[in-house]
Amino acid sequence: MTEKPVATLEADVVIAGSGPGGATVARELSRKGKKIIVCEAGRYHKWFGYTASTMNILEGKGMTFSKEGNWIFSAKTAGGGSVVYGGLAFKPPAWLKEKYGIDLEPEVAEIYEEVPIRPLPETHIGPGALKILEAARDLGLDWKPNDRFIRTDRCKPDCGRCMHGCKEGAKWTAREYLEEGVRQGSRLLLRTRVDRVLTKSGRAVGVRARGPGGPIDILADTVIVSAGGLGTPPILQRSGLYDAGRGFVVDFGRFVCGPCETQPSRYEIPAACGVNLAEDGIILVDATPKPLLYAAMLGLSGPKHWLSLPKVLETKKTIGILMMVKDALEGRINLDRSFSKPIDPSSWAKLNQGTVLAEEILQKAGVRRKDIVTTAPFAAHQLSSVRIGGLLDKNCQTPIQGCYCMDASVIPEEWGLPPMVTIVALGKRLAKHLATTAQTKAAEQKTA
């Protein structure tokens, strides 16, 4: 028996999820005077900077695994994954325009100017990162400073807690757009998980959600499902779109680390520099996990890695490389939010190739081969689970009229890049489309 809602709210647009996609649409449309309600399943966490606080922000306290046992990190907090991402900025690949006709250059330019996005200056690149940069260049790699969502005038070079939540406010997160939207009149409902899209005659008329007080109906002419790569498919499945979640990508990665004579800063900024081997589908950046995360990763990597646990005590003199690879569009996300995501043979080949290269760089930097430690694969991205060109049209609209998606799930195919710039740009693009559509509709009604 379906529960009756304890309350009914109304808005012009209701958004399920407050991550970078949903927050961007909320901010842009609230600027245009639209009445927006954003539903966020998580809380507004404010304790940042530590592994324990990060686990509190993640879905399942950081213990989320695929059916195959692969470790997946997925945020559950206001601002979504932007709160705990590393702040890396990669522009959309050229094929997004060439193959799908989606030109994001204007929106990307807006983002780079607004944040602003820049590479880190030399003052913010630590000694460990510099040692890796020199070694990689000696091996002939185009290793260079990465573009970052970091305002260096607010950033402490010896902090390095970017992936644990930025306490200094130096790293851009979607919370900035959320808060601006609220100042413009948007309403943010925390601890409120959207269950499904309400429809009438094939058109979206709102959502059914559950908040702290029970079920809520939020009526709106436009629905934006922005619950993330893992969260969006179950909402669409409950709304009758059962192919949602059939195949997705996660950009599997791993750390390769080891102690060296160069004394790195224990808290230097991670991912300061790196290389994008686009043809191979591999990205490498300098990064070393913090001690508790390092220990957890080694512990979960299986018995053969347990002997390496004492190396966690050498973190103060450890340098490391983080890789991510472009994986295949496989797996399935289920109605109950469980999921299957195997590591396909092609992804294993890329992980092995990246590991060999990372080992060569570390040895060139002074790490002894016998001291190098490699963690088991994990993933922090969840993308392409509904897809433009699949379940979605070019404007990210589902087969349900008036129901759109806007998060990493809309990425049309295998990715292999930090997706933040692309998601925010797509959010800006969708907001422009909705604003134009609303203006056209209003003009037609006026002349009718």
Short mmCIF file of C-alpha atoms in Angstrom, two decimals:
data_model
loop_
_atom_site.label_atom_id
_atom_site.label_comp_id
_atom_site.label_asym_id
_atom_site.label_seq_id
_atom_site.Cartn_x
_atom_site.Cartn_y
_atom_site.Cartn_z
CA MET A 1 0.00 0.00 0.00
CA THR A 2 1.38 3.41 -1.01
CA GLU A 3 1.83 5.85 1.87
CA LYS A 4 0.04 9.16 1.62
CA PRO A 5 2.30 12.22 1.63
CA VAL A 6 2.46 14.14 4.87
CA ALA A 7 3.04 17.35 2.89
CA THR A 8 2.75 18.67 -0.64
CA LEU A 9 5.08 21.41 -1.88
CA GLU A 10 5.15 23.27 -5.18
CA ALA A 11 7.97 24.68 -7.30
CA ASP A 12 8.80 25.56 -10.88
CA VAL A 13 11.66 23.05 -10.84
CA VAL A 14 12.44 20.25 -8.39
CA ILE A 15 15.97 18.82 -8.34
CA ALA A 16 16.81 15.42 -6.89
CA GLY A 17 20.38 15.77 -5.63
CA SER A 18 22.67 18.67 -4.76
CA GLY A 19 25.91 17.60 -6.42
CA PRO A 20 27.68 19.72 -9.06
CA GLY A 21 25.08 19.07 -11.78
CA GLY A 22 22.00 19.76 -9.67
CA ALA A 23 23.57 22.67 -7.81
CA THR A 24 24.58 24.34 -11.07
CA VAL A 25 21.07 24.12 -12.52
CA ALA A 26 19.59 25.40 -9.24
CA ARG A 27 21.95 28.37 -9.17
CA GLU A 28 21.47 29.33 -12.81
CA LEU A 29 17.66 29.05 -12.78
CA SER A 30 17.24 30.76 -9.40
CA ARG A 31 19.13 33.71 -10.91
CA LYS A 32 16.32 33.89 -13.47
CA GLY A 33 13.64 34.02 -10.79
CA LYS A 34 12.53 30.40 -10.91
CA LYS A 35 11.18 28.77 -7.77
CA ILE A 36 13.54 25.87 -7.07
CA ILE A 37 13.42 23.05 -4.52
CA VAL A 38 16.53 20.87 -4.15
CA CYS A 39 16.25 17.51 -2.34
CA GLU A 40 19.44 16.11 -0.81
CA ALA A 41 19.53 12.64 0.77
CA GLY A 42 22.57 13.51 2.91
CA ARG A 43 23.36 16.10 5.53
CA TYR A 44 25.29 19.35 5.40
CA HIS A 45 28.50 17.97 6.89
CA LYS A 46 30.91 20.57 8.28
CA TRP A 47 33.63 18.40 9.88
CA PHE A 48 36.38 18.29 7.27
CA GLY A 49 40.02 17.45 6.81
CA TYR A 50 40.47 13.92 8.14
CA THR A 51 40.01 10.36 6.90
CA ALA A 52 37.39 9.72 9.59
CA SER A 53 35.40 12.80 8.62
CA THR A 54 35.61 11.81 4.96
CA MET A 55 34.23 8.35 5.68
CA ASN A 56 31.31 10.02 7.45
CA ILE A 57 30.54 11.94 4.24
CA LEU A 58 30.65 8.87 1.99
CA GLU A 59 27.79 6.50 1.21
CA GLY A 60 27.94 3.52 3.59
CA LYS A 61 30.65 5.29 5.63
CA GLY A 62 33.03 4.58 2.77
CA MET A 63 32.31 0.85 2.77
CA THR A 64 30.50 0.55 -0.58
CA PHE A 65 31.43 -2.41 -2.77
CA SER A 66 30.24 -3.92 -6.03
CA LYS A 67 28.91 -7.47 -6.14
CA GLU A 68 32.42 -8.45 -7.24
CA GLY A 69 34.00 -6.78 -4.19
CA ASN A 70 35.38 -3.69 -5.95
CA TRP A 71 35.62 -0.67 -3.63
CA ILE A 72 33.64 2.36 -4.83
CA PHE A 73 33.67 5.79 -3.15
CA SER A 74 30.39 7.71 -3.46
CA ALA A 75 29.58 10.90 -1.53
CA LYS A 76 26.32 11.47 0.36
CA THR A 77 26.32 15.09 1.46
CA ALA A 78 25.21 18.54 0.36
CA GLY A 79 27.40 19.32 -2.65
CA GLY A 80 27.88 15.66 -3.50
CA GLY A 81 31.23 14.42 -4.74
CA SER A 82 32.59 17.96 -5.14
CA VAL A 83 33.13 18.09 -1.36
CA VAL A 84 35.67 15.25 -1.42
CA TYR A 85 37.11 15.38 -4.94
CA GLY A 86 40.72 16.40 -5.52
CA GLY A 87 39.91 19.61 -7.36
CA LEU A 88 41.30 18.44 -10.70
CA ALA A 89 39.99 20.28 -13.78
CA PHE A 90 40.03 18.55 -17.17
CA LYS A 91 38.23 20.07 -20.14
CA PRO A 92 35.72 17.92 -22.08
CA PRO A 93 37.26 15.82 -24.86
CA ALA A 94 36.85 17.02 -28.45
CA TRP A 95 34.74 13.98 -29.38
CA LEU A 96 31.85 15.26 -27.23
CA LYS A 97 31.31 18.02 -29.81
CA GLU A 98 32.39 16.04 -32.86
CA LYS A 99 30.34 12.92 -32.15
CA TYR A 100 27.36 14.24 -30.15
CA GLY A 101 27.13 17.86 -31.29
CA ILE A 102 27.50 19.15 -27.73
CA ASP A 103 29.65 22.28 -27.73
CA LEU A 104 30.57 23.25 -24.17
CA GLU A 105 33.26 25.82 -24.99
CA PRO A 106 31.18 28.84 -23.82
CA GLU A 107 30.25 27.16 -20.54
CA VAL A 108 33.80 25.92 -19.90
CA ALA A 109 35.10 29.45 -20.43
CA GLU A 110 32.54 30.70 -17.87
CA ILE A 111 33.69 28.16 -15.30
CA TYR A 112 37.39 28.88 -15.79
CA GLU A 113 36.70 32.58 -15.26
CA GLU A 114 34.26 32.25 -12.34
CA VAL A 115 36.28 29.95 -10.06
CA PRO A 116 38.95 30.76 -11.44
CA ILE A 117 40.61 27.54 -12.62
CA ARG A 118 44.40 27.69 -12.92
CA PRO A 119 47.45 25.40 -12.50
CA LEU A 120 49.11 25.59 -9.10
CA PRO A 121 52.03 28.03 -8.82
CA GLU A 122 55.46 26.67 -7.85
CA THR A 123 54.90 27.83 -4.27
CA HIS A 124 52.12 25.24 -3.92
CA ILE A 125 53.92 22.26 -5.47
CA GLY A 126 55.56 20.17 -2.75
CA PRO A 127 59.02 18.58 -2.81
CA GLY A 128 57.61 15.09 -3.37
CA ALA A 129 55.55 16.26 -6.35
CA LEU A 130 58.56 18.08 -7.78
CA LYS A 131 60.74 14.97 -7.42
CA ILE A 132 58.13 12.92 -9.32
CA LEU A 133 57.81 15.65 -11.98
CA GLU A 134 61.58 15.64 -12.59
CA ALA A 135 61.70 11.83 -12.76
CA ALA A 136 58.74 11.61 -15.15
CA ARG A 137 60.23 14.24 -17.46
CA ASP A 138 63.57 12.41 -17.42
CA LEU A 139 61.65 9.40 -18.74
CA GLY A 140 60.25 11.52 -21.58
CA LEU A 141 56.74 12.09 -20.23
CA ASP A 142 54.88 15.39 -20.68
CA TRP A 143 54.38 15.66 -16.91
CA LYS A 144 53.16 19.16 -15.97
CA PRO A 145 51.07 21.14 -13.43
CA ASN A 146 47.35 20.30 -13.59
CA ASP A 147 44.51 22.80 -13.85
CA ARG A 148 42.82 23.02 -10.45
CA PHE A 149 39.55 24.23 -8.91
CA ILE A 150 41.70 25.87 -6.21
CA ARG A 151 41.99 29.56 -5.26
CA THR A 152 45.65 29.62 -4.23
CA ASP A 153 45.27 32.89 -2.33
CA ARG A 154 43.21 30.94 0.24
CA CYS A 155 45.15 27.66 -0.01
CA LYS A 156 47.74 26.49 2.54
CA PRO A 157 50.51 24.65 0.65
CA ASP A 158 51.21 22.35 3.62
CA CYS A 159 47.56 21.31 4.13
CA GLY A 160 46.97 18.75 1.37
CA ARG A 161 43.54 17.69 2.55
CA CYS A 162 41.77 18.46 -0.74
CA MET A 163 40.16 15.00 -0.92
CA HIS A 164 39.05 15.17 2.71
CA GLY A 165 37.05 18.39 2.42
CA CYS A 166 38.70 21.81 2.25
CA LYS A 167 38.50 23.68 5.57
CA GLU A 168 40.05 26.82 4.08
CA GLY A 169 37.41 27.37 1.38
CA ALA A 170 40.17 27.35 -1.24
CA LYS A 171 38.77 24.45 -3.28
CA TRP A 172 35.60 25.15 -5.27
CA THR A 173 32.67 22.90 -4.41
CA ALA A 174 29.06 22.77 -5.55
CA ARG A 175 28.08 24.14 -2.15
CA GLU A 176 29.04 27.58 -3.42
CA TYR A 177 26.39 27.34 -6.14
CA LEU A 178 23.91 25.77 -3.70
CA GLU A 179 24.34 28.59 -1.22
CA GLU A 180 24.03 31.20 -3.95
CA GLY A 181 20.83 29.54 -5.11
CA VAL A 182 19.43 29.62 -1.58
CA ARG A 183 20.26 33.32 -1.32
CA GLN A 184 18.34 33.80 -4.57
CA GLY A 185 15.30 31.99 -3.13
CA SER A 186 15.93 28.27 -3.75
CA ARG A 187 14.92 25.86 -1.01
CA LEU A 188 17.26 23.05 0.09
CA LEU A 189 15.68 20.02 1.80
CA LEU A 190 18.32 17.94 3.59
CA ARG A 191 17.94 14.26 4.53
CA THR A 192 15.29 14.05 1.83
CA ARG A 193 15.71 11.24 -0.70
CA VAL A 194 13.67 11.30 -3.91
CA ASP A 195 12.00 7.95 -4.56
CA ARG A 196 10.49 8.44 -8.03
CA VAL A 197 9.19 10.89 -10.59
CA LEU A 198 5.45 11.57 -10.56
CA THR A 199 3.92 11.52 -14.03
CA LYS A 200 0.66 12.27 -15.78
CA SER A 201 0.01 11.30 -19.40
CA GLY A 202 3.73 10.69 -20.00
CA ARG A 203 4.83 14.00 -18.54
CA ALA A 204 6.61 14.76 -15.26
CA VAL A 205 4.49 16.62 -12.70
CA GLY A 206 6.82 16.35 -9.69
CA VAL A 207 8.51 13.81 -7.41
CA ARG A 208 7.70 11.65 -4.41
CA ALA A 209 10.40 11.98 -1.75
CA ARG A 210 10.91 10.90 1.83
CA GLY A 211 12.15 13.41 4.38
CA PRO A 212 12.68 13.22 8.14
CA GLY A 213 8.93 13.56 8.69
CA GLY A 214 7.77 11.05 6.10
CA PRO A 215 6.70 11.06 2.43
CA ILE A 216 6.52 14.39 0.56
CA ASP A 217 5.09 15.18 -2.85
CA ILE A 218 6.83 18.07 -4.61
CA LEU A 219 4.86 19.24 -7.63
CA ALA A 220 6.71 20.94 -10.48
CA ASP A 221 6.52 21.25 -14.26
CA THR A 222 10.21 20.34 -14.55
CA VAL A 223 12.10 17.58 -12.74
CA ILE A 224 15.90 17.28 -12.72
CA VAL A 225 17.25 13.95 -11.47
CA SER A 226 20.77 14.66 -10.20
CA ALA A 227 21.35 11.92 -7.65
CA GLY A 228 24.71 10.80 -9.06
CA GLY A 229 25.87 7.93 -11.23
CA LEU A 230 24.73 5.36 -8.67
CA GLY A 231 21.69 7.23 -7.32
CA THR A 232 19.96 8.39 -10.49
CA PRO A 233 19.20 4.96 -12.08
CA PRO A 234 17.07 3.62 -9.17
CA ILE A 235 14.92 6.79 -9.25
CA LEU A 236 14.36 6.37 -12.98
CA GLN A 237 13.67 2.65 -12.58
CA ARG A 238 10.97 3.40 -10.01
CA SER A 239 9.59 5.86 -12.56
CA GLY A 240 9.22 3.18 -15.23
CA LEU A 241 12.55 3.58 -17.08
CA TYR A 242 13.93 0.13 -16.41
CA ASP A 243 16.97 0.37 -18.71
CA ALA A 244 18.50 3.01 -16.43
CA GLY A 245 21.66 1.64 -14.84
CA ARG A 246 22.37 -0.91 -17.56
CA GLY A 247 26.10 -0.41 -18.00
CA PHE A 248 28.23 2.33 -16.41
CA VAL A 249 31.86 3.32 -15.92
CA VAL A 250 33.89 4.18 -12.83
CA ASP A 251 37.44 5.01 -14.04
CA PHE A 252 39.19 2.40 -11.88
CA GLY A 253 42.37 3.58 -10.19
CA ARG A 254 45.06 2.62 -7.70
CA PHE A 255 47.97 4.09 -5.74
CA VAL A 256 51.59 3.11 -6.28
CA CYS A 257 53.79 4.36 -3.42
CA GLY A 258 57.17 4.03 -1.76
CA PRO A 259 59.64 5.77 0.59
CA CYS A 260 62.53 7.79 -0.79
CA GLU A 261 65.38 9.95 0.44
CA THR A 262 63.66 13.16 -0.69
CA GLN A 263 61.68 14.39 2.31
CA PRO A 264 58.21 15.21 0.95
CA SER A 265 55.79 17.37 2.87
CA ARG A 266 53.43 15.00 4.64
CA TYR A 267 50.54 17.27 3.72
CA GLU A 268 51.57 18.63 0.33
CA ILE A 269 48.77 19.27 -2.16
CA PRO A 270 47.94 16.04 -4.04
CA ALA A 271 47.63 15.83 -7.83
CA ALA A 272 49.66 19.01 -8.32
CA CYS A 273 51.14 17.63 -11.54
CA GLY A 274 50.56 14.70 -13.85
CA VAL A 275 50.14 13.39 -17.37
CA ASN A 276 47.12 12.42 -19.48
CA LEU A 277 47.99 9.49 -21.75
CA ALA A 278 44.76 9.94 -23.69
CA GLU A 279 45.51 7.36 -26.38
CA ASP A 280 46.13 4.71 -23.73
CA GLY A 281 43.21 5.76 -21.53
CA ILE A 282 45.46 6.36 -18.50
CA ILE A 283 45.97 9.39 -16.25
CA LEU A 284 48.79 9.57 -13.69
CA VAL A 285 49.17 12.24 -10.98
CA ASP A 286 51.32 12.65 -7.89
CA ALA A 287 49.37 11.64 -4.76
CA THR A 288 49.91 9.65 -1.59
CA PRO A 289 46.96 8.48 0.56
CA LYS A 290 46.80 9.70 4.14
CA PRO A 291 47.87 7.09 6.76
CA LEU A 292 44.42 5.78 7.77
CA LEU A 293 43.23 5.56 4.16
CA TYR A 294 46.54 3.95 3.16
CA ALA A 295 46.12 1.33 5.90
CA ALA A 296 42.51 0.67 4.90
CA MET A 297 43.46 0.26 1.25
CA LEU A 298 46.25 -2.17 2.07
CA GLY A 299 44.00 -4.07 4.47
CA LEU A 300 41.29 -4.44 1.85
CA SER A 301 43.79 -5.36 -0.88
CA GLY A 302 44.06 -8.93 0.39
CA PRO A 303 46.52 -11.07 2.38
CA LYS A 304 49.48 -10.49 0.06
CA HIS A 305 49.32 -6.77 0.89
CA TRP A 306 49.05 -7.20 4.67
CA LEU A 307 52.81 -7.58 4.98
CA SER A 308 53.07 -4.04 3.58
CA LEU A 309 51.00 -2.51 6.41
CA PRO A 310 54.11 -1.45 8.42
CA LYS A 311 54.99 0.85 5.51
CA VAL A 312 52.10 3.06 6.60
CA LEU A 313 54.44 4.20 9.40
CA GLU A 314 56.79 5.57 6.73
CA THR A 315 54.19 7.96 5.32
CA LYS A 316 56.29 11.01 6.23
CA LYS A 317 58.91 10.00 3.66
CA THR A 318 56.61 8.31 1.14
CA ILE A 319 55.88 9.60 -2.36
CA GLY A 320 53.18 8.16 -4.54
CA ILE A 321 51.34 8.17 -7.83
CA LEU A 322 47.59 7.85 -8.33
CA MET A 323 46.33 6.50 -11.63
CA MET A 324 42.89 6.26 -13.17
CA VAL A 325 41.98 4.39 -16.34
CA LYS A 326 39.19 4.45 -18.87
CA ASP A 327 37.12 1.32 -18.19
CA ALA A 328 34.45 -0.46 -20.25
CA LEU A 329 30.73 0.29 -20.20
CA GLU A 330 29.70 -2.76 -18.16
CA GLY A 331 27.81 -3.66 -14.99
CA ARG A 332 24.35 -2.99 -13.67
CA ILE A 333 22.83 -0.72 -11.00
CA ASN A 334 19.76 -2.22 -9.34
CA LEU A 335 16.57 -0.86 -7.87
CA ASP A 336 17.82 -1.43 -4.30
CA ARG A 337 21.03 0.55 -5.09
CA SER A 338 23.18 -2.60 -5.12
CA PHE A 339 25.33 -2.93 -8.20
CA SER A 340 27.60 -5.15 -10.24
CA LYS A 341 30.81 -3.67 -11.66
CA PRO A 342 33.53 -6.08 -12.78
CA ILE A 343 37.00 -5.00 -13.85
CA ASP A 344 37.07 -5.98 -17.52
CA PRO A 345 40.24 -7.39 -19.16
CA SER A 346 40.93 -4.12 -21.02
CA SER A 347 40.84 -2.17 -17.75
CA TRP A 348 43.20 -4.66 -16.10
CA ALA A 349 45.60 -4.18 -19.00
CA LYS A 350 45.52 -0.40 -18.53
CA LEU A 351 45.95 -0.74 -14.75
CA ASN A 352 48.96 -2.99 -15.31
CA GLN A 353 50.43 -0.61 -17.90
CA GLY A 354 49.93 2.36 -15.57
CA THR A 355 51.44 0.46 -12.64
CA VAL A 356 54.59 -0.42 -14.58
CA LEU A 357 55.01 3.20 -15.65
CA ALA A 358 54.38 4.49 -12.10
CA GLU A 359 56.99 2.04 -10.76
CA GLU A 360 59.52 3.29 -13.32
CA ILE A 361 58.86 6.91 -12.30
CA LEU A 362 59.19 6.14 -8.58
CA GLN A 363 62.42 4.22 -9.10
CA LYS A 364 63.79 7.13 -11.14
CA ALA A 365 62.82 9.37 -8.22
CA GLY A 366 64.85 7.25 -5.79
CA VAL A 367 62.41 4.63 -4.48
CA ARG A 368 63.88 1.12 -4.30
CA ARG A 369 61.95 -1.49 -6.29
CA LYS A 370 61.51 -3.75 -3.25
CA ASP A 371 59.92 -0.89 -1.28
CA ILE A 372 57.18 -0.08 -3.82
CA VAL A 373 53.62 -0.83 -2.68
CA THR A 374 50.61 -1.09 -5.00
CA THR A 375 47.06 -0.97 -3.67
CA ALA A 376 44.10 -2.93 -5.02
CA PRO A 377 41.97 -1.07 -7.59
CA PHE A 378 39.19 1.23 -6.40
CA ALA A 379 37.00 3.89 -8.00
CA ALA A 380 35.70 7.35 -7.07
CA HIS A 381 33.77 8.19 -10.25
CA GLN A 382 30.40 6.74 -11.26
CA LEU A 383 29.41 7.82 -14.76
CA SER A 384 27.40 7.00 -17.88
CA SER A 385 24.65 5.05 -16.14
CA VAL A 386 21.82 6.65 -18.18
CA ARG A 387 23.76 8.36 -21.00
CA ILE A 388 23.16 10.98 -23.65
CA GLY A 389 22.46 9.12 -26.88
CA GLY A 390 20.99 6.24 -24.90
CA LEU A 391 18.17 6.90 -22.46
CA LEU A 392 18.67 10.67 -22.79
CA ASP A 393 18.41 13.03 -25.72
CA LYS A 394 20.96 15.72 -26.54
CA ASN A 395 19.40 18.03 -23.89
CA CYS A 396 19.50 15.31 -21.22
CA GLN A 397 15.73 14.79 -21.28
CA THR A 398 14.42 11.29 -20.52
CA PRO A 399 11.50 9.66 -22.37
CA ILE A 400 9.34 11.25 -19.68
CA GLN A 401 8.62 14.75 -20.95
CA GLY A 402 9.82 17.44 -18.57
CA CYS A 403 12.12 15.01 -16.71
CA TYR A 404 15.85 15.59 -17.20
CA CYS A 405 19.05 14.18 -15.72
CA MET A 406 22.08 16.26 -14.76
CA ASP A 407 25.02 14.55 -13.10
CA ALA A 408 27.84 12.20 -14.08
CA SER A 409 25.28 9.62 -15.21
CA VAL A 410 24.63 11.61 -18.42
CA ILE A 411 28.19 11.18 -19.80
CA PRO A 412 27.56 9.39 -23.11
CA GLU A 413 30.31 6.76 -23.11
CA GLU A 414 33.59 5.59 -21.58
CA TRP A 415 35.34 8.56 -20.01
CA GLY A 416 38.61 8.18 -18.11
CA LEU A 417 38.86 11.82 -16.96
CA PRO A 418 37.98 13.81 -13.83
CA PRO A 419 34.45 14.88 -14.89
CA MET A 420 33.84 18.01 -12.79
CA VAL A 421 34.33 20.65 -15.52
CA THR A 422 32.12 18.73 -17.93
CA ILE A 423 29.30 18.19 -15.40
CA VAL A 424 29.18 21.85 -14.37
CA ALA A 425 29.33 22.92 -18.02
CA LEU A 426 26.48 20.54 -18.91
CA GLY A 427 24.50 21.94 -15.96
CA LYS A 428 24.95 25.48 -17.26
CA ARG A 429 23.96 24.33 -20.76
CA LEU A 430 20.80 22.62 -19.47
CA ALA A 431 19.80 25.70 -17.46
CA LYS A 432 20.12 27.83 -20.60
CA HIS A 433 17.99 25.32 -22.54
CA LEU A 434 15.29 25.29 -19.85
CA ALA A 435 15.24 29.07 -19.62
CA THR A 436 14.91 29.39 -23.40
CA THR A 437 12.18 26.73 -23.49
CA ALA A 438 10.26 28.52 -20.73
CA GLN A 439 10.52 31.85 -22.56
CA THR A 440 9.28 30.28 -25.80
CA LYS A 441 6.38 28.62 -23.99
CA ALA A 442 5.43 31.89 -22.27
CA ALA A 443 5.53 33.75 -25.60
CA GLU A 444 3.31 31.14 -27.24
CA GLN A 445 0.78 31.34 -24.40
CA LYS A 446 0.79 35.13 -24.62
CA THR A 447 0.01 35.11 -28.35
CA ALA A 448 -2.50 32.25 -28.18
#
